[in-house]
Structures are given as structure tokens and as C-alpha cells.
PDB file of C-alpha atoms in Angstrom:
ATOM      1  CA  UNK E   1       0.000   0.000   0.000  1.00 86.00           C
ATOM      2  CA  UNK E   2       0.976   3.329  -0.966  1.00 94.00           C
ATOM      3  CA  UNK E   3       0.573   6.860   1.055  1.00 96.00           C
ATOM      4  CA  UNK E   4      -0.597  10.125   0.462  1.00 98.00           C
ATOM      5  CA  UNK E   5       1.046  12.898   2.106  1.00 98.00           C
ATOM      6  CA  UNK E   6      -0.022  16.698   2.423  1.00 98.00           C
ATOM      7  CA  UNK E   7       1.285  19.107   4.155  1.00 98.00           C
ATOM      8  CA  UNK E   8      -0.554  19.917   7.888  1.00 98.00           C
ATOM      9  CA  UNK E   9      -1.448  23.083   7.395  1.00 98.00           C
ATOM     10  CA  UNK E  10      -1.187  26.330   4.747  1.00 98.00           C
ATOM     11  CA  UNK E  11      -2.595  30.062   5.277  1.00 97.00           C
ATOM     12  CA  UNK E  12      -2.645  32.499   2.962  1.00 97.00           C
ATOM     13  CA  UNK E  13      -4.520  36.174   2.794  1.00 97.00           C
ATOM     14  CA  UNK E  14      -7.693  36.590   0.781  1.00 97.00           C
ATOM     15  CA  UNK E  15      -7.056  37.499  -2.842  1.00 97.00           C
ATOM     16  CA  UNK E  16      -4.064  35.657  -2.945  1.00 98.00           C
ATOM     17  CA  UNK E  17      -2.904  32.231  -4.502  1.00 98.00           C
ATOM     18  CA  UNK E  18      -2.262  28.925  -2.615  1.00 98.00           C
ATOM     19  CA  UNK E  19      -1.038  25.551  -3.480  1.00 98.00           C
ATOM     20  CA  UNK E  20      -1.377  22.284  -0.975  1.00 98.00           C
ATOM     21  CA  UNK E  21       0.589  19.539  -2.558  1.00 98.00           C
ATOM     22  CA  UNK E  22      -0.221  16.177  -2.108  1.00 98.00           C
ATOM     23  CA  UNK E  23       3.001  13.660  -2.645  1.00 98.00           C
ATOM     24  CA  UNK E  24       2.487   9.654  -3.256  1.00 97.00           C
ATOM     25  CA  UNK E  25       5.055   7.452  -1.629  1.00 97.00           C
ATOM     26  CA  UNK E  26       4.877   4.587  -4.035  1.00 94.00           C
ATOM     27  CA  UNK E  27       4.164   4.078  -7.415  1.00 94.00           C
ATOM     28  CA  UNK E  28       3.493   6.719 -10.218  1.00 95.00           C
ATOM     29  CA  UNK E  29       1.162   9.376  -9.291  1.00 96.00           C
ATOM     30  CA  UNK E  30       0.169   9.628 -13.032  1.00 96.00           C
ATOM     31  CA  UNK E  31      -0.991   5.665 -12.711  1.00 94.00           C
ATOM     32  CA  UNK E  32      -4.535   6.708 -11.050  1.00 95.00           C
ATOM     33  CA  UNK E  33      -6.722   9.556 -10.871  1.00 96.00           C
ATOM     34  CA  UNK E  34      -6.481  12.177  -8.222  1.00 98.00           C
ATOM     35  CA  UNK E  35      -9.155  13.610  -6.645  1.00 98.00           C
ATOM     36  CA  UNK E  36      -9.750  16.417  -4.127  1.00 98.00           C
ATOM     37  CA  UNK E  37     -12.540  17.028  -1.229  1.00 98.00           C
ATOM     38  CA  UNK E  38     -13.325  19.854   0.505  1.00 98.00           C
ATOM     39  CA  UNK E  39     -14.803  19.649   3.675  1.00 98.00           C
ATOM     40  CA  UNK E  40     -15.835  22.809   6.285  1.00 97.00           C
ATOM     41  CA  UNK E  41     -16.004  22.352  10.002  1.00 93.00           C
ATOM     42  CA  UNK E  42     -18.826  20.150  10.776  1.00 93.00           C
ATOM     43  CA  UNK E  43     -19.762  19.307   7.506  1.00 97.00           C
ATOM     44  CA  UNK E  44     -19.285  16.290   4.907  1.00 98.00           C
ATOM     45  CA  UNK E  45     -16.493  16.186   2.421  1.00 98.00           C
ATOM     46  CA  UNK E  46     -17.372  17.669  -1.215  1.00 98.00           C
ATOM     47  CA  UNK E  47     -15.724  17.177  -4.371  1.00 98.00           C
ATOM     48  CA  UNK E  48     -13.840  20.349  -5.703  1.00 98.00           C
ATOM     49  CA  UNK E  49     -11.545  18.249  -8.066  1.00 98.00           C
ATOM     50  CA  UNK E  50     -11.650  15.240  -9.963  1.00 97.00           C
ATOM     51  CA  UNK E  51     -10.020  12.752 -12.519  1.00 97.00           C
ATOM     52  CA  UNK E  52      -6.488  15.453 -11.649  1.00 97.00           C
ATOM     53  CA  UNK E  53      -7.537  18.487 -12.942  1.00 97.00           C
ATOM     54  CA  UNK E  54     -11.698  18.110 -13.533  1.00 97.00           C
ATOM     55  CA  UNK E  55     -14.144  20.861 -11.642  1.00 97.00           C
ATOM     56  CA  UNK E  56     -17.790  19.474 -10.910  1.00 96.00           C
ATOM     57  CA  UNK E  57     -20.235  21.327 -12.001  1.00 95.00           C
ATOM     58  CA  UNK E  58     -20.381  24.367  -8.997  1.00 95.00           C
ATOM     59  CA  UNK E  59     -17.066  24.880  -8.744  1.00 97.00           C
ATOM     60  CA  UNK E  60     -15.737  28.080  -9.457  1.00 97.00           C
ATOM     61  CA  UNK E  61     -12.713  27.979 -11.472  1.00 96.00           C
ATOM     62  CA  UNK E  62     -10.329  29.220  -9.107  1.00 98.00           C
ATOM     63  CA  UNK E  63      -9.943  25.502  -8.107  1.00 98.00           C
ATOM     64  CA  UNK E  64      -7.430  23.743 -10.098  1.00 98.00           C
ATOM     65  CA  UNK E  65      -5.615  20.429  -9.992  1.00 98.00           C
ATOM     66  CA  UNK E  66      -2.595  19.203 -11.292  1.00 98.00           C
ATOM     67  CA  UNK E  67      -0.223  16.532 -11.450  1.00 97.00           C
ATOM     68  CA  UNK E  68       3.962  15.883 -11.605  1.00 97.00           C
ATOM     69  CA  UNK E  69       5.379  13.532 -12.346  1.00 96.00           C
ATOM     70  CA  UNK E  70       8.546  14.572 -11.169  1.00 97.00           C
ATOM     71  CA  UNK E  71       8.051  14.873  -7.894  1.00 97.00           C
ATOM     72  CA  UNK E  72       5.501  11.648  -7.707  1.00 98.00           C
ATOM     73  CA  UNK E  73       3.129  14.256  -6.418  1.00 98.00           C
ATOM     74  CA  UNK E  74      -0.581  16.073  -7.410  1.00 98.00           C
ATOM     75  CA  UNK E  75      -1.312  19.397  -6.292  1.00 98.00           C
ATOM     76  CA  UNK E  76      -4.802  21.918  -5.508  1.00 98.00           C
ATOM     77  CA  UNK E  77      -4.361  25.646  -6.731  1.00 98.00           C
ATOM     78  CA  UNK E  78      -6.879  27.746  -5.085  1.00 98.00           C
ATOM     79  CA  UNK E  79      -6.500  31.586  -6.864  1.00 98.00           C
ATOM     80  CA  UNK E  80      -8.281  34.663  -5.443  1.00 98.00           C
ATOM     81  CA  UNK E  81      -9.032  33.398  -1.867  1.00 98.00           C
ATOM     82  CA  UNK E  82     -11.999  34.329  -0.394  1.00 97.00           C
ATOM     83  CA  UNK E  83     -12.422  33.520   3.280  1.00 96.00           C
ATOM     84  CA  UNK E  84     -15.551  30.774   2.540  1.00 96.00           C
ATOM     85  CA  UNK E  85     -12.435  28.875   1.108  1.00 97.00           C
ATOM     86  CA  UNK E  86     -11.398  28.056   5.000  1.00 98.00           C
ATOM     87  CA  UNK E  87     -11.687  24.757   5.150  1.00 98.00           C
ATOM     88  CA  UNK E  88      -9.271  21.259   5.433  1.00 98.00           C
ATOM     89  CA  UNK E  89      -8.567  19.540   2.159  1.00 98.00           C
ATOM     90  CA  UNK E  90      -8.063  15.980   1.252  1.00 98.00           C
ATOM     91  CA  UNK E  91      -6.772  14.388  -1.827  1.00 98.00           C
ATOM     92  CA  UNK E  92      -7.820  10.733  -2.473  1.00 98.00           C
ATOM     93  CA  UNK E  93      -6.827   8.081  -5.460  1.00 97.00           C
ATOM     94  CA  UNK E  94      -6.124   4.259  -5.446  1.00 93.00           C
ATOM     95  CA  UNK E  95      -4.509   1.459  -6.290  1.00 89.00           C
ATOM     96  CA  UNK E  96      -6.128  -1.907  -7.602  1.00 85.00           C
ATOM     97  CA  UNK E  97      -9.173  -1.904  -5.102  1.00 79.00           C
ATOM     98  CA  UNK E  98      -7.532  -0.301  -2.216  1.00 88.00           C
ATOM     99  CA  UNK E  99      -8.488   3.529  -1.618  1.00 94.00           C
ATOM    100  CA  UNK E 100      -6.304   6.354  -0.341  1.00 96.00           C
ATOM    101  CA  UNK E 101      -6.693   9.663   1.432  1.00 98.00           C
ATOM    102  CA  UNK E 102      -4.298  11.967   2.534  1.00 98.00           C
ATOM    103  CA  UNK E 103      -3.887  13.500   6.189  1.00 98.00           C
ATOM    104  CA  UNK E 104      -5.451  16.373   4.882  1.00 98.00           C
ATOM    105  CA  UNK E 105      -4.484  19.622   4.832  1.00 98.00           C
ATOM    106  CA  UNK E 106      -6.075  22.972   6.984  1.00 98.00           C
ATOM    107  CA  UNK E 107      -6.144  26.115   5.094  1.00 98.00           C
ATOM    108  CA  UNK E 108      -6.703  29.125   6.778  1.00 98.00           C
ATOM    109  CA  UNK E 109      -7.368  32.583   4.902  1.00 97.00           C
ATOM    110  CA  UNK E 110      -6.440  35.557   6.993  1.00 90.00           C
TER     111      UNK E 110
ATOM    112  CA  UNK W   1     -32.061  16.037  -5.333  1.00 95.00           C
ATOM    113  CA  UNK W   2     -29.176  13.280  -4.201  1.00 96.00           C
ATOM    114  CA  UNK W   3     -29.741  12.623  -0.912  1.00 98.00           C
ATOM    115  CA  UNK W   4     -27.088  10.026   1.447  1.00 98.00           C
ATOM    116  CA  UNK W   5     -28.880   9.582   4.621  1.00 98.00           C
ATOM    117  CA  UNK W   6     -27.357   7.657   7.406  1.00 98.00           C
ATOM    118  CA  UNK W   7     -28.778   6.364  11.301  1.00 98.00           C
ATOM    119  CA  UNK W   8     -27.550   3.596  13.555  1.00 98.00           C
ATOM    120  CA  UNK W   9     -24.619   5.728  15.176  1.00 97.00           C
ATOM    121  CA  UNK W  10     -24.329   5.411  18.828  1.00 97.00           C
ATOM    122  CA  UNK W  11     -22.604   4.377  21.670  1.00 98.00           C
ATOM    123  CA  UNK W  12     -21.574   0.638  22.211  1.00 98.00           C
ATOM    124  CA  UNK W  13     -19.179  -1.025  24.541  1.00 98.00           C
ATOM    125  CA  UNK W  14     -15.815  -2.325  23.154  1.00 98.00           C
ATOM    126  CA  UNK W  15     -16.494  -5.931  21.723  1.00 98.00           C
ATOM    127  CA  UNK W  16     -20.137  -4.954  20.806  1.00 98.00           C
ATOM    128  CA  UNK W  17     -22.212  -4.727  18.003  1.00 98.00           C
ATOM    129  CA  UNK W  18     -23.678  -1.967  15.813  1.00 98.00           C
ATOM    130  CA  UNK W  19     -25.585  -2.075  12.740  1.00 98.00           C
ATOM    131  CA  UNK W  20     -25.164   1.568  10.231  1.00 98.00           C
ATOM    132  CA  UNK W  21     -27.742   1.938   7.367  1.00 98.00           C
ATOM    133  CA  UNK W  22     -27.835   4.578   4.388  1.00 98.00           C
ATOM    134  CA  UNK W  23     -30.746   5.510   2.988  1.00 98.00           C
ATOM    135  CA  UNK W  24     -30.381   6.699  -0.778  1.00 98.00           C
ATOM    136  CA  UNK W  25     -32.698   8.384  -2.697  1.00 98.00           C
ATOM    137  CA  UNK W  26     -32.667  11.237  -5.987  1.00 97.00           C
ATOM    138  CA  UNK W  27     -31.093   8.685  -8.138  1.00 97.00           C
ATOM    139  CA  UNK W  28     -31.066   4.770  -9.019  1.00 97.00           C
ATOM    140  CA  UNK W  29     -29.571   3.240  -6.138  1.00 98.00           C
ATOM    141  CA  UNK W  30     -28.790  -0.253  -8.216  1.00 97.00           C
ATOM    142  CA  UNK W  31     -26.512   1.219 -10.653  1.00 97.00           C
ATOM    143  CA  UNK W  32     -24.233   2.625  -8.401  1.00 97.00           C
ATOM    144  CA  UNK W  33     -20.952   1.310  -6.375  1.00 96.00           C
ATOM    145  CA  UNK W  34     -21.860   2.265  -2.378  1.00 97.00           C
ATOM    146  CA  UNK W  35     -18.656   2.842   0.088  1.00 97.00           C
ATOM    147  CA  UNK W  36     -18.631   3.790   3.793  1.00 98.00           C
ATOM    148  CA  UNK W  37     -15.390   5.680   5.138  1.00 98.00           C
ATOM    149  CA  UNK W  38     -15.230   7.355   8.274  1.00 98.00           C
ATOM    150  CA  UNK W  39     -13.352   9.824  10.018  1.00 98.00           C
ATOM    151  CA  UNK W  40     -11.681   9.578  13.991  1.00 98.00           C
ATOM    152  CA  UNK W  41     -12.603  12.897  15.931  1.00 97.00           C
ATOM    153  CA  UNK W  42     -10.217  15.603  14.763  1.00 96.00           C
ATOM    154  CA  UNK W  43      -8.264  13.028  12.365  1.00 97.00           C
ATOM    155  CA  UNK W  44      -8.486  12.699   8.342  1.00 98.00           C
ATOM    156  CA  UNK W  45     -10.679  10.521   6.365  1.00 98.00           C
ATOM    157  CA  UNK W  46     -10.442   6.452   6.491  1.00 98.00           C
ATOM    158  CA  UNK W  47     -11.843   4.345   3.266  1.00 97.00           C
ATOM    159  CA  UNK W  48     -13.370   1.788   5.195  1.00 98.00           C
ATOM    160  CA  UNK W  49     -15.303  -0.527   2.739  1.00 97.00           C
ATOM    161  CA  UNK W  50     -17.025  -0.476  -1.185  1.00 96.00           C
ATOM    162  CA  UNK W  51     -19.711  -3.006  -2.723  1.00 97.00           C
ATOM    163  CA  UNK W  52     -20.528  -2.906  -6.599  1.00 96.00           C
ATOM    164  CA  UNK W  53     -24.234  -2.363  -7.735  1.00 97.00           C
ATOM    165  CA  UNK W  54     -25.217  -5.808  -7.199  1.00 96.00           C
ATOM    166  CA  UNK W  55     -23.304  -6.423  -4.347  1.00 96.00           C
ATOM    167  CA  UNK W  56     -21.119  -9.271  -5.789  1.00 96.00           C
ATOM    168  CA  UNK W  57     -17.506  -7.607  -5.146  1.00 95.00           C
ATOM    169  CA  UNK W  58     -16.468  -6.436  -1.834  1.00 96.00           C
ATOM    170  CA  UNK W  59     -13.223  -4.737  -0.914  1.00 95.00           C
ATOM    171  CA  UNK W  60     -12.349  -3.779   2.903  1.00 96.00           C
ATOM    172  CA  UNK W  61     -10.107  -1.751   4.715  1.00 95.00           C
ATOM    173  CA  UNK W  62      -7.165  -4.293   6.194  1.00 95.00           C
ATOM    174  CA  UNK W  63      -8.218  -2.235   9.558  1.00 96.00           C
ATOM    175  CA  UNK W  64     -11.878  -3.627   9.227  1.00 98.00           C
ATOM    176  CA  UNK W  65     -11.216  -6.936   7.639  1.00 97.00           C
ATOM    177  CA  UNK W  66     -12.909 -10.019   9.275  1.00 97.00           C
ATOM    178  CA  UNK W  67     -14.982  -7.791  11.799  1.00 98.00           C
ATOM    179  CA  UNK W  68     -17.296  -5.257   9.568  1.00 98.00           C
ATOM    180  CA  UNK W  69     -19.678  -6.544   7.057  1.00 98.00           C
ATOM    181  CA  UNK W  70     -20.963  -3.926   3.963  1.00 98.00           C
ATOM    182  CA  UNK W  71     -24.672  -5.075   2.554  1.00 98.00           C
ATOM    183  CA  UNK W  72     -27.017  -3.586   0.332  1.00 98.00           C
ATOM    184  CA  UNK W  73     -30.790  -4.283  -0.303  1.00 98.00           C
ATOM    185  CA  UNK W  74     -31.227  -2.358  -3.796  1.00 98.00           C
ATOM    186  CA  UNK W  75     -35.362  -2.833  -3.109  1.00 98.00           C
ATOM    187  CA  UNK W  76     -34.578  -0.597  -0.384  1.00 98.00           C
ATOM    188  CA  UNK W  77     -32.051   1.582  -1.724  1.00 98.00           C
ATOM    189  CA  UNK W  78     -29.935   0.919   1.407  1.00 98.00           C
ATOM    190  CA  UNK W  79     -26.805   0.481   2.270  1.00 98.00           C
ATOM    191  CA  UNK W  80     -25.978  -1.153   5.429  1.00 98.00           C
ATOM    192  CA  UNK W  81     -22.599  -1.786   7.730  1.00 98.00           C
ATOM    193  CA  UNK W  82     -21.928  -4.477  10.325  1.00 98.00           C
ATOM    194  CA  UNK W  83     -20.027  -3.891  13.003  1.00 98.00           C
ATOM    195  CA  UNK W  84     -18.841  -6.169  14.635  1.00 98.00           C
ATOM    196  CA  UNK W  85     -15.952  -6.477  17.380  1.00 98.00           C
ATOM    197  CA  UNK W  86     -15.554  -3.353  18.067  1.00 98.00           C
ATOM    198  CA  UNK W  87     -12.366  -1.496  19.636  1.00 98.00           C
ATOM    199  CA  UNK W  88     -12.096   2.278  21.122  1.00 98.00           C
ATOM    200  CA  UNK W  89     -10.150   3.194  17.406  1.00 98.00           C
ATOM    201  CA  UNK W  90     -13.480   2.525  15.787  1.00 98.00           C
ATOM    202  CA  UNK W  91     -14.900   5.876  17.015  1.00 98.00           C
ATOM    203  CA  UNK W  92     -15.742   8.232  14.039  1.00 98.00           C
ATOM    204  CA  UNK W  93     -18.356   9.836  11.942  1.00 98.00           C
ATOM    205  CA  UNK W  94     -19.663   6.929   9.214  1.00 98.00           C
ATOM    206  CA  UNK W  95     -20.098   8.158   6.278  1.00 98.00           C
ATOM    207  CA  UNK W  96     -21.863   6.716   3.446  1.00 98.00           C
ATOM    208  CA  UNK W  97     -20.869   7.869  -0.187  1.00 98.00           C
ATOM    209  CA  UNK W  98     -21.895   6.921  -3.304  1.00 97.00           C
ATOM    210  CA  UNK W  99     -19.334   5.229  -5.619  1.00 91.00           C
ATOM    211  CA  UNK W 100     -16.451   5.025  -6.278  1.00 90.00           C
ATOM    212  CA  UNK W 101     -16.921   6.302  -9.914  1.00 88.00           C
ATOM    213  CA  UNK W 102     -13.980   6.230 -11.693  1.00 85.00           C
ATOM    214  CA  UNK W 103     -12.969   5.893  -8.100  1.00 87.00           C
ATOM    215  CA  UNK W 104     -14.529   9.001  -6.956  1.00 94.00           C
ATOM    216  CA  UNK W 105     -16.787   9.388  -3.573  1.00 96.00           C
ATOM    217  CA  UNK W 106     -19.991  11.895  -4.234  1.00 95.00           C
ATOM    218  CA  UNK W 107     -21.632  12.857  -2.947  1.00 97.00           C
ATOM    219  CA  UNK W 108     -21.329  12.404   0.914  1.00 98.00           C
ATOM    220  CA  UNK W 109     -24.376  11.833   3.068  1.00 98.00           C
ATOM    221  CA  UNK W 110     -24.123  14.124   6.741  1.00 97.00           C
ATOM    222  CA  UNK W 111     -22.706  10.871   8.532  1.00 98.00           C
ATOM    223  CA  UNK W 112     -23.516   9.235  11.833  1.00 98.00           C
ATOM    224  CA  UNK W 113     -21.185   9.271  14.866  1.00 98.00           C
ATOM    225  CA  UNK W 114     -20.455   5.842  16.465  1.00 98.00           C
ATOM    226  CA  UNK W 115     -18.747   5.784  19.747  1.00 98.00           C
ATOM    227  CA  UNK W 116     -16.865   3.125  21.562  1.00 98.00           C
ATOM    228  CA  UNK W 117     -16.060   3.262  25.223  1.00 97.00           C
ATOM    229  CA  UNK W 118     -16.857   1.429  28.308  1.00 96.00           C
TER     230      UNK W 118
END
């Protein structure tokens, strides 16, 4: 089994640009899908990205997701913060039938 | 609307038994993979367990394996988790997603807590 591992926590100001990375410990990171939740205090988990780089529909496009192959790792770009952003984020993906999350990352706009 | 409803959270004694359900509704139940994951207070998110549509392939969590059970009834659009055995590290919010797709969760229903202490 492979691991998923994202930095604790990031904070940025509002209007800004962040980035939480998300780095796989085994095996390519290009071999499955990525995907990233988004989940406010007290609240379920939501999809922001999918498939690496693919917004659901409700999304605004200041989400964006990539992946490198470089540095075995996938990452979330969140442009023009706003402070309803606050939240912890999780990346997810797989291998055969056995699912991943990372530890999940707090990001705090301020 | 989707809609991911679950009940049977509670609290139960280590070694005990609880039963979890998720009711689904807003979309057809029986084509869809189901998965429960669940998440340790203040912690990240665990996978825990997946069943196809017709529930013929099952995949758990090595920390569940041989103690937790995943069902579905698709007449009932419900998805349903055994517990069985259970240990203070159990303690989390269930919750019941639909999928994976493509090995995506969503969406998420509001999740029940279970807690295990004597």
C-alpha cells in the first residue's frame, strides 16, 4: 500500500494564490486519478476536483488540480481566496481496489 | 435532489455490536458502487469498505477486515454496515458515499457518529 502525504497546514490572505501539494510514496502518481474534497467544520467532504484536474459542475474555477510527475506528487491551486475557502482539504486516489486519502491539509485565509 | 442519509450511530461497549444503514434516494440506487469511510474525531478521512451495484464484489479496509460486514438491499435503496468487534479506534463519523466512480466518492451523506467506550 501506498501513502498520500499533504502538508498539515497552509494560510494564505484573501485574494491571494495557494497551493497544498499532495506527494504519493509509491508508485506513479500519473498511474490513477487524483481527486480532491473539501470539507468545512462540521460538515461532509465535497468534491472540488476530480479525474487530476476536472471541476464538478459548482465549482468556481479558481480551483485547479494538477499533477507531476517529477516529484511523484498532485497538487490543488486555489487563486483569489476568499475567506468561505477556509476549510481542510483531502486528496484521495487508489490502487487496484484499495483507496487512499491523505492527512489532509487545513487552510486558513487571513 | 441526491440525498445520502445515514442512522444507527451510537454508543456501544468495546467488543459490541452496531448495525449503520444509508438511505439513498434522488437517483437509481442499483446502478451505483456504495462505500462507507469514516473519520476519527479531529483526524483525516479512512476508506473503510465499497460493494458494486449488485453487491457481488467487496473490498475492505485491512483495519476492518474479518470484523465489519458492507450489505445492500437495492429494493430498499440501502446500504448497510456491520459492526462487529468493536475497539475504542473505531470511534468516528460513518459516512456513506456513493461510488467510487472512476474511483470518486460523491456525494457524501451528513454521517452518523459511532462511539466506543466502556
Amino acid at each position: 500500500n501506498f501513502m498520500l502525504t499533504q502538508p498539515h497546514s497552509v494560510s494564505e490572505s484573501p485574494g491571494k494564490t495557494v497551493t497544498i501539494s499532495c506527494t504519493r510514496s509509491s508508485g506513479s502518481i500519473a498511474s490513477n486519478y487524483v481527486q480532491w474534497y473539501q470539507q468545512r467544520p462540521g460538515s461532509a467532504p465535497t468534491t472540488v476536483i476530480y479525474e487530476d484536474n476536472q471541476r464538478p459542475s459548482g465549482v468556481p474555477d479558481r480551483f485547479s488540480g494538477s499533477i507531476d510527475s517529477s516529484s511523484n506528487s498532485a497538487s490543488l491551486t486555489i487563486s483569489g481566496l476568499k475567506t468561505e475557502d477556509e476549510a481542510d482539504y483531502y486528496c484521495q486516489s487508489y490502487d487496484s481496489s484499495n483507496v487512499v486519502f491523505g492527512g489532509g491539509t487545513k487552510l486558513t485565509v487571513l | 435532489q441526491v440525498q445520502l442519509v445515514e442512522s444507527g450511530g451510537g454508543l456501544v461497549k468495546p467488543g459490541g455490536s452496531l448495525r449503520l444503514s444509508c438511505a439513498a434516494s434522488g437517483f437509481t440506487f442499483s446502478d451505483y458502487y456504495m462505500s462507507w469511510i469514516r473519520q476519527a474525531p479531529g483526524k483525516g478521512l479512512e476508506w473503510v469498505s465499497y460493494i458494486s451495484s449488485s453487491g457481488s464484489t467487496i473490498y475492505y479496509a485491512d483495519s476492518v477486515k474479518g470484523r465489519f460486514t458492507i450489505s445492500r438491499d437495492n429494493a430498499k435503496n440501502s446500504l448497510y454496515l456491520q459492526m462487529n468487534s468493536l475497539r475504542a479506534e473505531d470511534t468516528a463519523v460513518y459516512y456513506c458515499a456513493r461510488g467510487p466512480l472512476r474511483f470518486l466518492f460523491d456525494p457524501w451523506g451528513q454521517g452518523t457518529l459511532v462511539t466506543v467506550s466502556s
